[in-house]
């Protein structure tokens, strides 16, 4: 399908959903691609509350290693992150960015109206109080939280499988009002994020998938731009900035 029909509309409420694919070109592994994060670790071993209860040190090590990589200096926002931040500034309507990613590359590229529905790698949470703090690169069960001043309370501020994603009320409200929904770099495997396109369609929105590959959800999108985010997101920025 062409993109011409995207041209001749004035959009008012855009919701963008990003997944691990938008950070792939920054050097961060995706979850399900060849050599993906989950291939090195079984999901149930590291990203569930049960895994944390069973072997907290394994889970601390998994997230400490990802923070070390993210903060190591080699990982920078890529063209797609910057193009989304520019689009947010240039677009005269309402623009909301929902990300499944826990990295901070969208923020570092300048995005502001951002919902980290699966939490944030650079934050930690006290399991007793629920207080959220900026995380150091490394922390584990020996570290004391500032609120309870006890060890063993701190966990990654990340949404594990079986846990409720964050900002769901805000996200559902945005989807109900959107007239353009764009999914970038997500395989459409993880719910409830994978179901957002259906909610947007029910709201009458135009839907666009940006991904180099077909995904489980591709057939649900009215438009599909096949290619890497670094090429397709600047194209989207130029198109939408012009239509303002
Ligand atoms: C929940 C944080 C209840 C951890 C993550 C039906 C309904 C509701 C729930 C379920 C359901 N069925 C099953 C469930 C349970 C479960 C689930 O979905 N399981 C799956 C495996 C079947 N969901 C949950 O448990 C969720 N909680 O349901 O609570 C509820 C229900 C409804 C409403 C409210 C509450 C919680 C899920 C959160 C889990 N935590 N992350 C961490 O990061 O360590 S999920 C994890 O997967 C990441 O967040 C990641 O972002 C996410 C999704 O993966 P993708 O981002 O899509 O990454 P992936 O590697 O899969 O794909 C990358 C894509 O990029 C590919 O398509 C590739 O082609 C593309 N790509 C590659 N290069 C590029 C590119 N694209 C563009 N440019 C490139 N250069």
Tab-separated table of C-alpha atoms and ligand atoms in Angstrom:
chain	number	residue	atom	x	y	z
A	1	UNK	CA	0.000	0.000	0.000
A	2	UNK	CA	1.261	3.452	-0.821
A	3	UNK	CA	1.661	6.347	1.567
A	4	UNK	CA	-0.304	8.858	-0.524
A	5	UNK	CA	-3.382	8.640	1.684
A	6	UNK	CA	-1.213	9.610	4.647
A	7	UNK	CA	-0.336	12.775	2.771
A	8	UNK	CA	-3.703	14.350	2.325
A	9	UNK	CA	-4.889	14.400	5.901
A	10	UNK	CA	-4.408	16.882	8.705
A	11	UNK	CA	-3.774	14.782	11.775
A	12	UNK	CA	-4.782	16.024	15.185
A	13	UNK	CA	-3.919	13.277	17.689
A	14	UNK	CA	-0.958	10.977	16.999
A	15	UNK	CA	0.049	8.047	19.195
A	16	UNK	CA	3.380	6.355	18.486
A	17	UNK	CA	4.281	2.988	20.067
A	18	UNK	CA	7.910	1.909	19.995
A	19	UNK	CA	9.554	-1.422	20.748
A	20	UNK	CA	13.043	-2.829	20.928
A	21	UNK	CA	13.518	-2.461	17.163
A	22	UNK	CA	13.891	1.330	17.376
A	23	UNK	CA	16.902	0.843	19.642
A	24	UNK	CA	18.405	-1.970	17.544
A	25	UNK	CA	20.420	0.448	15.376
A	26	UNK	CA	21.810	2.011	18.542
A	27	UNK	CA	23.358	-1.343	19.341
A	28	UNK	CA	20.869	-2.583	21.955
A	29	UNK	CA	19.734	-6.164	21.347
A	30	UNK	CA	16.091	-6.842	20.589
A	31	UNK	CA	14.207	-9.502	22.473
A	32	UNK	CA	13.295	-12.028	19.864
A	33	UNK	CA	15.667	-11.421	17.003
A	34	UNK	CA	18.655	-13.692	16.334
A	35	UNK	CA	20.860	-13.474	19.414
A	36	UNK	CA	18.102	-11.484	21.082
A	37	UNK	CA	18.087	-10.770	24.781
A	38	UNK	CA	15.659	-13.523	25.575
A	39	UNK	CA	17.730	-16.062	23.636
A	40	UNK	CA	20.583	-15.507	26.032
A	41	UNK	CA	18.259	-15.731	28.980
A	42	UNK	CA	14.903	-17.522	29.231
A	43	UNK	CA	12.189	-14.968	29.926
A	44	UNK	CA	10.871	-16.977	32.826
A	45	UNK	CA	14.364	-16.977	34.301
A	46	UNK	CA	14.800	-13.241	34.492
A	47	UNK	CA	11.704	-11.145	33.757
A	48	UNK	CA	8.981	-12.406	36.118
A	49	UNK	CA	8.265	-11.806	39.828
A	50	UNK	CA	8.649	-15.545	40.360
A	51	UNK	CA	12.151	-15.448	38.864
A	52	UNK	CA	13.067	-12.581	41.197
A	53	UNK	CA	11.762	-14.481	44.212
A	54	UNK	CA	13.524	-17.672	43.112
A	55	UNK	CA	16.913	-16.255	42.170
A	56	UNK	CA	17.174	-12.504	42.843
A	57	UNK	CA	20.908	-12.418	42.173
A	58	UNK	CA	20.396	-13.747	38.615
A	59	UNK	CA	17.798	-11.052	37.979
A	60	UNK	CA	19.981	-8.304	39.516
A	61	UNK	CA	22.881	-9.461	37.316
A	62	UNK	CA	20.681	-9.460	34.172
A	63	UNK	CA	19.589	-5.865	34.709
A	64	UNK	CA	22.980	-4.654	35.973
A	65	UNK	CA	24.507	-5.989	32.733
A	66	UNK	CA	21.927	-4.106	30.653
A	67	UNK	CA	22.497	-0.881	32.613
A	68	UNK	CA	26.252	-1.320	32.183
A	69	UNK	CA	25.764	-1.624	28.408
A	70	UNK	CA	23.331	1.309	28.221
A	71	UNK	CA	25.640	3.586	30.263
A	72	UNK	CA	28.869	2.333	28.708
A	73	UNK	CA	29.177	5.222	26.239
A	74	UNK	CA	28.813	3.118	23.084
A	75	UNK	CA	25.014	3.247	23.078
A	76	UNK	CA	23.583	6.503	21.721
A	77	UNK	CA	20.177	7.527	20.363
A	78	UNK	CA	19.948	6.910	16.622
A	79	UNK	CA	18.367	8.844	13.748
A	80	UNK	CA	14.946	7.388	14.498
A	81	UNK	CA	14.986	8.555	18.134
A	82	UNK	CA	15.968	12.061	17.050
A	83	UNK	CA	13.367	12.131	14.272
A	84	UNK	CA	10.610	11.271	16.766
A	85	UNK	CA	11.788	14.030	19.129
A	86	UNK	CA	11.783	16.508	16.211
A	87	UNK	CA	8.327	15.353	15.150
A	88	UNK	CA	7.024	15.963	18.683
A	89	UNK	CA	8.308	19.532	18.492
A	90	UNK	CA	7.246	20.248	14.910
A	91	UNK	CA	3.782	18.693	15.004
A	92	UNK	CA	1.073	21.236	15.838
A	93	UNK	CA	-1.477	18.673	17.064
A	94	UNK	CA	-1.278	16.307	20.051
A	95	UNK	CA	1.648	13.870	19.960
A	96	UNK	CA	2.170	11.058	22.479
A	97	UNK	CA	4.996	8.531	22.539
A	98	UNK	CA	4.356	5.210	24.304
A	99	UNK	CA	7.383	2.966	24.555
A	100	UNK	CA	7.766	-0.670	25.590
A	101	UNK	CA	11.480	-0.028	25.898
A	102	UNK	CA	13.149	0.433	29.248
A	103	UNK	CA	16.191	2.221	27.820
A	104	UNK	CA	16.478	6.042	28.034
A	105	UNK	CA	17.324	6.694	24.384
A	106	UNK	CA	14.065	8.543	23.642
A	107	UNK	CA	14.750	10.961	26.501
A	108	UNK	CA	18.362	11.407	25.461
A	109	UNK	CA	17.166	12.239	21.939
A	110	UNK	CA	14.854	14.946	23.355
A	111	UNK	CA	11.433	13.262	23.541
A	112	UNK	CA	9.312	14.747	26.345
A	113	UNK	CA	5.699	13.464	26.213
A	114	UNK	CA	6.759	9.879	26.831
A	115	UNK	CA	5.109	6.922	28.586
A	116	UNK	CA	7.420	4.077	29.617
A	117	UNK	CA	4.687	1.430	29.919
A	118	UNK	CA	7.202	-1.303	30.849
A	119	UNK	CA	9.213	0.836	33.251
A	120	UNK	CA	12.754	2.186	33.053
A	121	UNK	CA	16.118	0.449	33.317
A	122	UNK	CA	17.737	3.494	34.972
A	123	UNK	CA	15.219	3.481	37.830
A	124	UNK	CA	14.765	1.217	40.839
A	125	UNK	CA	11.833	0.753	43.193
A	126	UNK	CA	11.460	-0.051	46.861
A	127	UNK	CA	9.241	-3.152	46.984
A	128	UNK	CA	7.938	-2.112	50.423
A	129	UNK	CA	7.063	1.549	49.843
A	130	UNK	CA	6.729	1.684	46.049
A	131	UNK	CA	9.062	4.694	45.986
A	132	UNK	CA	11.008	5.015	42.729
A	133	UNK	CA	14.611	6.238	42.633
A	134	UNK	CA	17.230	6.845	39.966
A	135	UNK	CA	19.258	3.628	39.769
A	136	UNK	CA	23.055	3.373	39.832
A	137	UNK	CA	24.538	1.147	37.147
A	138	UNK	CA	24.801	-1.679	39.670
A	139	UNK	CA	22.621	-2.505	42.626
A	140	UNK	CA	21.482	-5.708	44.313
A	141	UNK	CA	19.856	-7.095	47.425
A	142	UNK	CA	22.655	-5.812	49.646
A	143	UNK	CA	21.847	-2.185	48.869
A	144	UNK	CA	19.655	-0.176	51.225
A	145	UNK	CA	16.722	1.848	49.936
A	146	UNK	CA	16.594	5.470	51.082
A	147	UNK	CA	13.034	5.158	52.396
A	148	UNK	CA	13.149	2.041	54.606
A	149	UNK	CA	16.923	2.105	55.095
A	150	UNK	CA	16.909	-1.686	54.866
A	151	UNK	CA	18.612	-4.067	52.428
A	152	UNK	CA	16.712	-6.451	50.185
A	153	UNK	CA	13.879	-4.039	49.257
A	154	UNK	CA	15.200	-2.648	45.961
A	155	UNK	CA	14.136	-4.091	42.572
A	156	UNK	CA	14.422	-2.852	38.980
A	157	UNK	CA	11.598	-0.384	38.153
A	158	UNK	CA	10.680	-2.606	35.214
A	159	UNK	CA	7.339	-4.297	34.443
A	160	UNK	CA	7.843	-8.072	34.377
A	161	UNK	CA	5.608	-10.615	32.693
A	162	UNK	CA	2.468	-11.033	34.747
A	163	UNK	CA	2.742	-7.503	36.177
A	164	UNK	CA	0.506	-4.575	35.305
A	165	UNK	CA	2.062	-2.159	32.797
A	166	UNK	CA	2.258	1.496	33.854
A	167	UNK	CA	0.122	4.425	32.534
A	168	UNK	CA	-2.544	2.103	31.113
A	169	UNK	CA	-5.423	4.524	31.838
A	170	UNK	CA	-3.597	7.373	30.093
A	171	UNK	CA	-2.663	5.137	27.172
A	172	UNK	CA	-6.191	3.808	26.646
A	173	UNK	CA	-7.523	7.386	26.710
A	174	UNK	CA	-4.938	8.475	24.122
A	175	UNK	CA	-5.789	5.515	21.864
A	176	UNK	CA	-9.516	6.247	22.069
A	177	UNK	CA	-8.881	9.778	20.749
A	178	UNK	CA	-6.115	9.162	18.233
A	179	UNK	CA	-6.521	9.617	14.482
A	180	UNK	CA	-3.088	8.207	13.639
A	181	UNK	CA	-1.426	5.243	15.402
A	182	UNK	CA	2.133	4.309	14.425
A	183	UNK	CA	3.923	1.173	15.735
A	184	UNK	CA	7.700	1.264	15.254
A	185	UNK	CA	10.064	-1.669	15.824
A	186	UNK	CA	7.810	-4.021	17.745
A	187	UNK	CA	7.055	-7.650	16.941
A	188	UNK	CA	3.511	-7.465	18.303
A	189	UNK	CA	4.133	-10.409	20.638
A	190	UNK	CA	3.617	-8.799	24.023
A	191	UNK	CA	0.247	-7.730	25.373
A	192	UNK	CA	-1.438	-5.411	26.145
A	193	UNK	CA	0.816	-3.324	23.809
A	194	UNK	CA	0.205	-5.713	20.903
A	195	UNK	CA	-3.520	-4.992	21.179
A	196	UNK	CA	-3.210	-1.191	20.901
A	197	UNK	CA	-3.602	-1.234	17.115
A	198	UNK	CA	-7.056	-2.796	17.442
A	199	UNK	CA	-8.137	-0.110	19.917
A	200	UNK	CA	-6.865	2.581	17.560
A	201	UNK	CA	-8.721	1.011	14.640
A	202	UNK	CA	-11.928	0.931	16.677
A	203	UNK	CA	-11.401	4.646	17.281
A	204	UNK	CA	-11.287	5.102	13.507
A	205	UNK	CA	-7.585	5.884	13.433
A	206	UNK	CA	-5.300	5.350	10.468
A	207	UNK	CA	-2.701	2.753	11.444
A	208	UNK	CA	0.893	2.462	10.253
A	209	UNK	CA	3.484	-0.202	11.070
A	210	UNK	CA	7.202	0.593	10.590
A	211	UNK	CA	9.306	-2.573	10.662
A	212	UNK	CA	11.820	-4.198	8.304
A	213	UNK	CA	9.902	-7.468	8.689
A	214	UNK	CA	6.317	-8.664	8.690
A	215	UNK	CA	5.050	-9.213	12.233
A	216	UNK	CA	2.240	-11.160	13.876
A	217	UNK	CA	0.204	-7.965	13.852
A	218	UNK	CA	1.065	-6.647	10.378
A	219	UNK	CA	-2.305	-7.535	8.875
A	220	UNK	CA	-4.013	-5.289	11.429
A	221	UNK	CA	-2.287	-2.165	10.114
A	222	UNK	CA	-3.757	-0.138	7.251
A	223	UNK	CA	-0.276	0.881	6.120
A	224	UNK	CA	3.044	-0.911	6.434
A	225	UNK	CA	6.383	0.732	5.729
A	226	UNK	CA	8.997	-1.995	5.372
A	227	UNK	CA	12.431	-0.763	6.366
A	228	UNK	CA	14.633	0.162	9.308
A	229	UNK	CA	13.463	2.862	11.693
A	230	UNK	CA	16.480	5.032	10.862
A	231	UNK	CA	15.117	5.411	7.308
A	232	UNK	CA	11.358	5.306	7.835
A	233	UNK	CA	10.964	7.506	10.906
A	234	UNK	CA	12.633	10.570	9.284
A	235	UNK	CA	10.283	9.964	6.344
A	236	UNK	CA	7.323	10.013	8.767
A	237	UNK	CA	8.639	13.183	10.440
A	238	UNK	CA	8.918	14.972	7.083
A	239	UNK	CA	5.452	13.842	6.032
A	240	UNK	CA	3.705	14.816	9.260
A	241	UNK	CA	5.650	18.019	9.844
A	242	UNK	CA	4.540	19.174	6.408
A	243	UNK	CA	0.891	18.285	7.109
A	244	UNK	CA	1.238	19.830	10.616
B	1	LIG	C1	-0.036	-7.964	31.719
B	1	LIG	C2	10.288	-5.164	30.503
B	1	LIG	C3	-2.138	-7.807	32.859
B	1	LIG	C4	11.252	-6.202	30.954
B	1	LIG	C5	8.761	-6.385	29.088
B	1	LIG	C6	-3.228	-11.100	26.569
B	1	LIG	C7	-3.670	-9.962	27.239
B	1	LIG	C8	-2.961	-9.466	28.319
B	1	LIG	C9	-1.788	-10.112	28.746
B	1	LIG	C10	-1.351	-11.244	28.086
B	1	LIG	C11	-2.060	-11.738	27.006
B	1	LIG	N1	-1.411	-12.842	26.562
B	1	LIG	C12	-0.309	-13.041	27.316
B	1	LIG	C13	-0.246	-12.113	28.265
B	1	LIG	C14	0.799	-12.028	29.288
B	1	LIG	C15	2.054	-11.281	28.846
B	1	LIG	C16	2.389	-11.461	27.393
B	1	LIG	O1	2.035	-10.635	26.547
B	1	LIG	N2	3.129	-12.513	27.085
B	1	LIG	C17	3.554	-12.739	25.725
B	1	LIG	C18	4.958	-13.315	25.717
B	1	LIG	C19	2.544	-13.663	25.057
B	1	LIG	N3	1.917	-9.863	29.117
B	1	LIG	C20	2.209	-9.428	30.360
B	1	LIG	O2	2.527	-10.153	31.270
B	1	LIG	C21	2.094	-7.923	30.579
B	1	LIG	N4	1.272	-7.673	31.735
B	1	LIG	O3	-0.545	-8.508	30.780
B	1	LIG	O4	-0.730	-7.575	32.879
B	1	LIG	C22	-2.815	-6.728	32.094
B	1	LIG	C23	-3.484	-7.020	30.899
B	1	LIG	C24	-4.105	-6.005	30.183
B	1	LIG	C25	-4.057	-4.699	30.669
B	1	LIG	C26	-3.374	-4.436	31.853
B	1	LIG	C27	-2.732	-5.444	32.565
B	1	LIG	C28	3.440	-7.308	30.904
B	1	LIG	C29	4.378	-7.425	29.728
B	1	LIG	C30	5.653	-6.622	30.008
B	1	LIG	C31	6.850	-7.545	30.053
B	1	LIG	N5	8.068	-6.727	30.127
B	1	LIG	N6	9.803	-5.562	29.195
B	1	LIG	C32	12.582	-5.986	30.309
B	1	LIG	O5	12.714	-5.185	29.349
B	1	LIG	O6	13.515	-6.619	30.809
B	1	LIG	S1	8.309	-6.949	27.577
B	1	LIG	C33	9.600	-6.839	26.502
B	1	LIG	O7	9.044	-7.256	25.260
B	1	LIG	C34	10.135	-5.455	26.235
B	1	LIG	O8	9.436	-4.411	26.855
B	1	LIG	C35	9.945	-5.341	24.730
B	1	LIG	O9	9.879	-4.059	24.310
B	1	LIG	C36	8.670	-6.064	24.646
B	1	LIG	C37	8.080	-6.364	23.322
B	1	LIG	O10	9.075	-6.805	22.481
B	1	LIG	P1	9.426	-5.864	21.240
B	1	LIG	O11	9.693	-4.497	21.739
B	1	LIG	O12	8.354	-6.012	20.223
B	1	LIG	O13	10.782	-6.491	20.803
B	1	LIG	P2	11.001	-7.776	19.884
B	1	LIG	O14	12.435	-8.170	20.000
B	1	LIG	O15	9.942	-8.779	20.172
B	1	LIG	O16	10.741	-7.233	18.401
B	1	LIG	C38	11.647	-6.285	17.851
B	1	LIG	C39	11.056	-5.850	16.520
B	1	LIG	O17	11.909	-4.855	15.972
B	1	LIG	C40	10.974	-6.970	15.487
B	1	LIG	O18	9.687	-6.976	14.896
B	1	LIG	C41	12.019	-6.585	14.442
B	1	LIG	O19	11.638	-6.939	13.130
B	1	LIG	C42	12.058	-5.093	14.598
B	1	LIG	N7	13.312	-4.460	14.193
B	1	LIG	C43	14.564	-4.973	14.195
B	1	LIG	N8	15.437	-4.038	13.743
B	1	LIG	C44	14.716	-2.927	13.453
B	1	LIG	C45	13.372	-3.184	13.739
B	1	LIG	N9	12.393	-2.279	13.553
B	1	LIG	C46	12.767	-1.074	13.054
B	1	LIG	N10	14.039	-0.747	12.755
B	1	LIG	C47	15.033	-1.642	12.933
B	1	LIG	N11	16.309	-1.305	12.635
